[in-house]
GROMACS .gro file of C-alpha atoms in nm:
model
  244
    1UNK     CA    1  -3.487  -6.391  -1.943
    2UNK     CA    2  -3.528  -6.173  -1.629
    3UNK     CA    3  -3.233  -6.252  -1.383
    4UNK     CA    4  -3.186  -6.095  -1.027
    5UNK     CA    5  -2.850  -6.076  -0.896
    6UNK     CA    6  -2.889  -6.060  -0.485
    7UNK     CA    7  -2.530  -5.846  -0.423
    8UNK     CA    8  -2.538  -5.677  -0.734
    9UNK     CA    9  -2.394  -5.372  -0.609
   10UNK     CA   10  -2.103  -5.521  -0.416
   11UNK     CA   11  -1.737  -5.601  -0.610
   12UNK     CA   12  -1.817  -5.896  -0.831
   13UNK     CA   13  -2.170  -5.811  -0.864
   14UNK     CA   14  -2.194  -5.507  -1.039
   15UNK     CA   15  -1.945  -5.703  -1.317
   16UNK     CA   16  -2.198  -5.952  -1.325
   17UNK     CA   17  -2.470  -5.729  -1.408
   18UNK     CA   18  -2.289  -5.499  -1.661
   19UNK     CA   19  -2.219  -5.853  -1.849
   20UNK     CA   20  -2.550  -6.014  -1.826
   21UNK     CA   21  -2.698  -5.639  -1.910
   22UNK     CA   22  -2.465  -5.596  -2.258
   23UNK     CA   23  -2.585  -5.917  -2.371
   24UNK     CA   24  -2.918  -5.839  -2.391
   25UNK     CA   25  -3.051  -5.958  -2.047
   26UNK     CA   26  -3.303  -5.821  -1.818
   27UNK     CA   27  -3.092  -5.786  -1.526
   28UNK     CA   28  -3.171  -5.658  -1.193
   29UNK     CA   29  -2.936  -5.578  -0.918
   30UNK     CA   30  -3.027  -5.642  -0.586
   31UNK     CA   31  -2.915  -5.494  -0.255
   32UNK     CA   32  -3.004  -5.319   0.037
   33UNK     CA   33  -2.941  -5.011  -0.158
   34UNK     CA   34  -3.171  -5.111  -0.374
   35UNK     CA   35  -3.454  -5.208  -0.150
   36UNK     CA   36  -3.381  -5.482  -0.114
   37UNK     CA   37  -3.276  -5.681   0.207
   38UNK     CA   38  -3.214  -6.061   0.241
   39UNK     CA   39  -3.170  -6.054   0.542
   40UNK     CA   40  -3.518  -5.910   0.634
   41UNK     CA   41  -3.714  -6.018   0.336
   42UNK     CA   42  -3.779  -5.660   0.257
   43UNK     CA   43  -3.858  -5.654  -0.111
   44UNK     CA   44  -3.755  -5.954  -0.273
   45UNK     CA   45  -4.108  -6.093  -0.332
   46UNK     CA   46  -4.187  -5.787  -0.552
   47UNK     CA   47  -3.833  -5.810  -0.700
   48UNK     CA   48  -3.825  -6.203  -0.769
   49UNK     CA   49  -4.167  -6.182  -0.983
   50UNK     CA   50  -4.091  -6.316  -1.296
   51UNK     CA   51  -3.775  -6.411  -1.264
   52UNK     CA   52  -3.583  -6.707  -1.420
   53UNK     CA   53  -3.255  -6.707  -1.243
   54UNK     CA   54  -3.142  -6.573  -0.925
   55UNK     CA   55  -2.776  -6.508  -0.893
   56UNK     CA   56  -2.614  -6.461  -0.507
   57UNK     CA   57  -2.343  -6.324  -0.473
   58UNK     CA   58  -2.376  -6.127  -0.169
   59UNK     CA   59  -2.187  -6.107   0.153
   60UNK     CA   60  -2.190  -6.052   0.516
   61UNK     CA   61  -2.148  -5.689   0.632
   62UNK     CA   62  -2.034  -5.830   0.956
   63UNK     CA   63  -1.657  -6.025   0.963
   64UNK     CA   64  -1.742  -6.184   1.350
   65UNK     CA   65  -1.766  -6.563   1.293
   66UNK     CA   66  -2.125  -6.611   1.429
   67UNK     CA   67  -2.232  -6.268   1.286
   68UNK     CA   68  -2.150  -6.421   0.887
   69UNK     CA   69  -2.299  -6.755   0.972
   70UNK     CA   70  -2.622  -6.581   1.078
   71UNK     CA   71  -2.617  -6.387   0.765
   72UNK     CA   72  -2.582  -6.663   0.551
   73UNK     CA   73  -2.802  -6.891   0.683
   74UNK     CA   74  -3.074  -6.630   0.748
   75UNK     CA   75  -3.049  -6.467   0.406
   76UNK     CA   76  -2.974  -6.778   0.251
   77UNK     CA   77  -3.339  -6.976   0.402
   78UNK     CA   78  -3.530  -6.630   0.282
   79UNK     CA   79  -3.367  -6.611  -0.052
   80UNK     CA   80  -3.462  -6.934  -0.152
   81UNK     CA   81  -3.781  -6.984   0.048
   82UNK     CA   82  -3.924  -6.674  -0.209
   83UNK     CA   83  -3.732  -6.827  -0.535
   84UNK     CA   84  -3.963  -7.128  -0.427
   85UNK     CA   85  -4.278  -6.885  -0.428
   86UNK     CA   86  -4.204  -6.705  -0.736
   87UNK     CA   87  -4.136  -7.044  -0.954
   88UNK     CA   88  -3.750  -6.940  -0.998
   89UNK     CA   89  -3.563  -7.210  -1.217
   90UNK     CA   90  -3.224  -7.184  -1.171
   91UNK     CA   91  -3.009  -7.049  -0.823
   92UNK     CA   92  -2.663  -6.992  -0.844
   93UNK     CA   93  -2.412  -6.915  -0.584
   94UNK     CA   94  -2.073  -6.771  -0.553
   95UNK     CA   95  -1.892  -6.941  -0.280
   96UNK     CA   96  -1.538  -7.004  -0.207
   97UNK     CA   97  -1.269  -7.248  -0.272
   98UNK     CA   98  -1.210  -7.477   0.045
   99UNK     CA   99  -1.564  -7.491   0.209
  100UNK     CA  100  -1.556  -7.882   0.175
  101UNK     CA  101  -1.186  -7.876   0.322
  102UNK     CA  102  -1.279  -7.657   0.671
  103UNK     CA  103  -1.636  -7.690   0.698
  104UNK     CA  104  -1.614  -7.603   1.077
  105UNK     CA  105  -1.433  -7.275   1.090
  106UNK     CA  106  -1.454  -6.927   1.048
  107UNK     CA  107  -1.569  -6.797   0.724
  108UNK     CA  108  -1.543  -7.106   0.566
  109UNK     CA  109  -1.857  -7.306   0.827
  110UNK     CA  110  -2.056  -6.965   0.719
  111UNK     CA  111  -2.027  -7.059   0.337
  112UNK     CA  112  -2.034  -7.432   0.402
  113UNK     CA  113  -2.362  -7.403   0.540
  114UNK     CA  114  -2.515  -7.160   0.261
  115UNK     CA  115  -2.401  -7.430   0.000
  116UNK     CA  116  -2.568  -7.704   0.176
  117UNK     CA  117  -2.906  -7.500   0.189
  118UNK     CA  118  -2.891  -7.455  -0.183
  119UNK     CA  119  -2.805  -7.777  -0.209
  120UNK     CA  120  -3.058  -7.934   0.001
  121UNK     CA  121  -3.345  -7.685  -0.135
  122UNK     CA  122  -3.591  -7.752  -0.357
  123UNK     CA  123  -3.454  -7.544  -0.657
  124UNK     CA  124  -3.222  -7.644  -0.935
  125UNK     CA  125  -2.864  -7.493  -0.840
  126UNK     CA  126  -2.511  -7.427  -0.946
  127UNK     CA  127  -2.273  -7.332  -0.720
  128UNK     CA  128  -1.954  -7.151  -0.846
  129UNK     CA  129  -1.620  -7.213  -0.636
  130UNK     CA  130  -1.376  -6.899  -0.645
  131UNK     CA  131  -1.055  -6.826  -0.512
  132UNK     CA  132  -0.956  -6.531  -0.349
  133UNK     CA  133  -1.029  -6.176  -0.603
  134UNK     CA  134  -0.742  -5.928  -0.672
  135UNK     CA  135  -1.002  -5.695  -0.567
  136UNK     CA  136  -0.962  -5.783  -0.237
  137UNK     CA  137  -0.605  -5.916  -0.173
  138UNK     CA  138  -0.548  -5.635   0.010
  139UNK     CA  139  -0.809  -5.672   0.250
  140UNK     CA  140  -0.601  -5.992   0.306
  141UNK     CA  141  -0.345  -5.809   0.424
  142UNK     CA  142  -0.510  -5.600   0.627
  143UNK     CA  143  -0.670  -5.850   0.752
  144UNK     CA  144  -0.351  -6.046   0.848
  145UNK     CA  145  -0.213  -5.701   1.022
  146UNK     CA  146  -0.097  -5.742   1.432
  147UNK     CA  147   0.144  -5.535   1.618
  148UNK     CA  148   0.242  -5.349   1.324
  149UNK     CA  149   0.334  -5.677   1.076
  150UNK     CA  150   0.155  -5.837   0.834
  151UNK     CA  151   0.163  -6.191   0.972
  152UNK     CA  152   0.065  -6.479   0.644
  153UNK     CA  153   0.084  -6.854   0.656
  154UNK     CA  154   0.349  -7.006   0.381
  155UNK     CA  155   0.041  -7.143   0.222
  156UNK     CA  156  -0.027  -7.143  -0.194
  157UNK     CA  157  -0.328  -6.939  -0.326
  158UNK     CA  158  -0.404  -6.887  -0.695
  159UNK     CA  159  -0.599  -6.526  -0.697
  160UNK     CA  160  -0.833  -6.445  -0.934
  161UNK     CA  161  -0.970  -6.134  -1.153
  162UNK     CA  162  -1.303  -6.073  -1.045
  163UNK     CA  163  -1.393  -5.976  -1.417
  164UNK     CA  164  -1.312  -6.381  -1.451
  165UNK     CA  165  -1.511  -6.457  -1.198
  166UNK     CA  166  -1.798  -6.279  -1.348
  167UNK     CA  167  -1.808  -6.403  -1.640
  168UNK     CA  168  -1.766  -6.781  -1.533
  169UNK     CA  169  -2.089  -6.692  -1.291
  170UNK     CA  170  -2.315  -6.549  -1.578
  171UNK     CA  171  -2.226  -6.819  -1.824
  172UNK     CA  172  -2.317  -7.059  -1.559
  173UNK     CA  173  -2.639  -6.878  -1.513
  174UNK     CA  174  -2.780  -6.853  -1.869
  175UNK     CA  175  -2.705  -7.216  -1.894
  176UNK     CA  176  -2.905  -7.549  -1.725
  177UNK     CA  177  -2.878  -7.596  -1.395
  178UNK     CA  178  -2.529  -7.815  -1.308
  179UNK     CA  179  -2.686  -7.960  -0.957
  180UNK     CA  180  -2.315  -7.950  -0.842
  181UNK     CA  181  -2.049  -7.679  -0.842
  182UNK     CA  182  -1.744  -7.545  -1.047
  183UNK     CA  183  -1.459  -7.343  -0.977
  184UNK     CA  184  -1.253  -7.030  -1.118
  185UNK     CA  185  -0.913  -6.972  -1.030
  186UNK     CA  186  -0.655  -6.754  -1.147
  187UNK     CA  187  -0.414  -6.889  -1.364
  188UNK     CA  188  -0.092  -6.811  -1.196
  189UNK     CA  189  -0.022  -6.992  -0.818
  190UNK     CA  190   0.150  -6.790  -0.550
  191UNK     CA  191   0.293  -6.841  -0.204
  192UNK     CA  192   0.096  -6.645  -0.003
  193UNK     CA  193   0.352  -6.483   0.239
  194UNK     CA  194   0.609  -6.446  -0.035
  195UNK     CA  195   0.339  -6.323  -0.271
  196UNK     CA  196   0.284  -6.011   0.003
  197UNK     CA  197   0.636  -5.956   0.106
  198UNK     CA  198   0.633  -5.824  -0.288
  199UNK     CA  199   0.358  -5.694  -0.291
  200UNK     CA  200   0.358  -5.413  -0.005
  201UNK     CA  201   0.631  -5.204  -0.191
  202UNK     CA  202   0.411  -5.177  -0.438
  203UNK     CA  203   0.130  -5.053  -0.267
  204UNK     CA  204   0.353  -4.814  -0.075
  205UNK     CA  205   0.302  -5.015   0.207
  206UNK     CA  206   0.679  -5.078   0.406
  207UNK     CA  207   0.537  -5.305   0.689
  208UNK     CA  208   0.675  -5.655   0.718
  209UNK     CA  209   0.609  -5.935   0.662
  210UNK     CA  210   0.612  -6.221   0.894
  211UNK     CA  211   0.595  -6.589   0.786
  212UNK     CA  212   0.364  -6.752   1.074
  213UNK     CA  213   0.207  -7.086   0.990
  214UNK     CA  214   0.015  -7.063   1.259
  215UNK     CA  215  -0.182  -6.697   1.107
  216UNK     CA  216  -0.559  -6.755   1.053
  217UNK     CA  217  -0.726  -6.671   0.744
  218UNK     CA  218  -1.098  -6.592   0.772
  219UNK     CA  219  -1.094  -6.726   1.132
  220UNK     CA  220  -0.915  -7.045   1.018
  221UNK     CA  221  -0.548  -7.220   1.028
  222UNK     CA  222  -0.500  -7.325   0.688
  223UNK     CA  223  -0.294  -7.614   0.516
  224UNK     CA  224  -0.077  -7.573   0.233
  225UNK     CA  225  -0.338  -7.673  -0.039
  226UNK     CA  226  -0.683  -7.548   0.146
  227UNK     CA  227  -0.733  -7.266  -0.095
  228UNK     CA  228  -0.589  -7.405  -0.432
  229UNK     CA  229  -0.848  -7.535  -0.671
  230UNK     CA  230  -0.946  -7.907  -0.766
  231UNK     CA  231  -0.800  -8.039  -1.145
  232UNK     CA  232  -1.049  -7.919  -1.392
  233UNK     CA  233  -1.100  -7.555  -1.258
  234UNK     CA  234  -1.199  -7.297  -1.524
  235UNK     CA  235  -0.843  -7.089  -1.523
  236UNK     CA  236  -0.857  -6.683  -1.530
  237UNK     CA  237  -0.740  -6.459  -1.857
  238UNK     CA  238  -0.593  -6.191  -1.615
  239UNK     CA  239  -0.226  -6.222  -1.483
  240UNK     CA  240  -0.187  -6.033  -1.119
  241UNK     CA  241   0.087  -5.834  -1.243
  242UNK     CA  242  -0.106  -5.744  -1.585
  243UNK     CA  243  -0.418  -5.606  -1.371
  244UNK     CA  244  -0.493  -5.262  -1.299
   0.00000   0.00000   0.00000
């Protein structure tokens, strides 16, 4: 089975091809460091020939709201529109926990509206639903970062390892097609501004942090339960305080 994995340079990606890869797949990463560009077309008829499954799990360079909604709608209609040339089988998707919740804003609209092309196309599809990776939980906080603070809403997350997530996303893609989604969570849940006022020490980091329930995340103001999981998610091996 030859499977091309569009981001699979980026964080998750490269996990998911090292799996896929040990267990005896042909696996191809995909990127524009590869030669490959999405949002162009550049190479991804050449790449896509023969493939079975196409795994995306690539992101938006940009962070300006219209910027990642371009990119995922543009790379998104050309992805798919050469799956349907080369006779792929199976498409699978990493999105994000709470696209169905804040399908208007920020980050969220930009991943809303890839699902609904994949779901809407004429390819069989599986769409994986992941909280936010340890990977990037900084970036969070970065993110959240004004006048010297870190400003977080008193919301609850449940943080992932991206080695979970990559596992859940290549067992989903050597498997049928689910024509729906899943999600992968982390198995311990955390109050987001309480879970970076410990945090910082850690990272050597002695900025404060401010409890504002009015802080965006990913261009969005966020209820308490946006970004936990449904019942039924697929729970995480790795603890937080157990990762590296």
């Amino acid at each position: 089975m030859r499977i091309v994995v569009v981001g699979g340079t980026g964080v998750i990606g490269t996990k998911v091809v090292t799996r896929l890869g040990h267990a005896g797949y042909e696996v191809v990463a995909a990127s524009p460091t590869t030669g490959v560009d999405t949002m162009t077309g550049e190479g991804l008829d050449a790449t896509l020939a023969g493939a079975s499954v196409v795994i995306d799990v690539s992101d938006s360079p940009a962070t300006e709201e219209s910027a990642v909604v371009d990119f995922f709608e543009t790379s998104t209609r050309k992805l798919l529109d050469a799956e349907e040339a080369a006779g792929v089988g199976h498409h699978v998707a990493l999105s994000m926990v709470g696209t169905d919740r804040l399908p208007e804003r920020g980050y969220f609209r930009a991943k809303h509206i890839q699902e609904k092309l994949v779901e809407t196309s004429t390819i069989p599809y599986s769409i994986v639903h992941a909280t936010q990776f340890f990977e990037l939980v900084r970036g969070i906080a970065e993110g959240s970062a004004m006048d010297g603070k870190i400003r977080v809403p008193p919301v609850l997350f449940q943080p992932v390892a991206g080695d979970d997530v990559a596992r859940v996303v290549g067992e989903v893609a050597i498997r049928p097609p689910l024509n729906g989604r899943i999600e992968v969570a982390g198995p311990e849940r955390f109050r987001m501004d309480k879970f970076f006022r410990r945090a910082l020490p850690g990272w050597n980091d002695q900025r404060e942090v401010l409890t504002d329930p009015h802080a965006r995340y990913l261009g969005a103001e966020l209820d308490e339960g946006t970004l936990l999981p449904d019942e039924g998610a697929h729970l995480g091996t790795v603890r937080y305080g157990a990762w590296p």
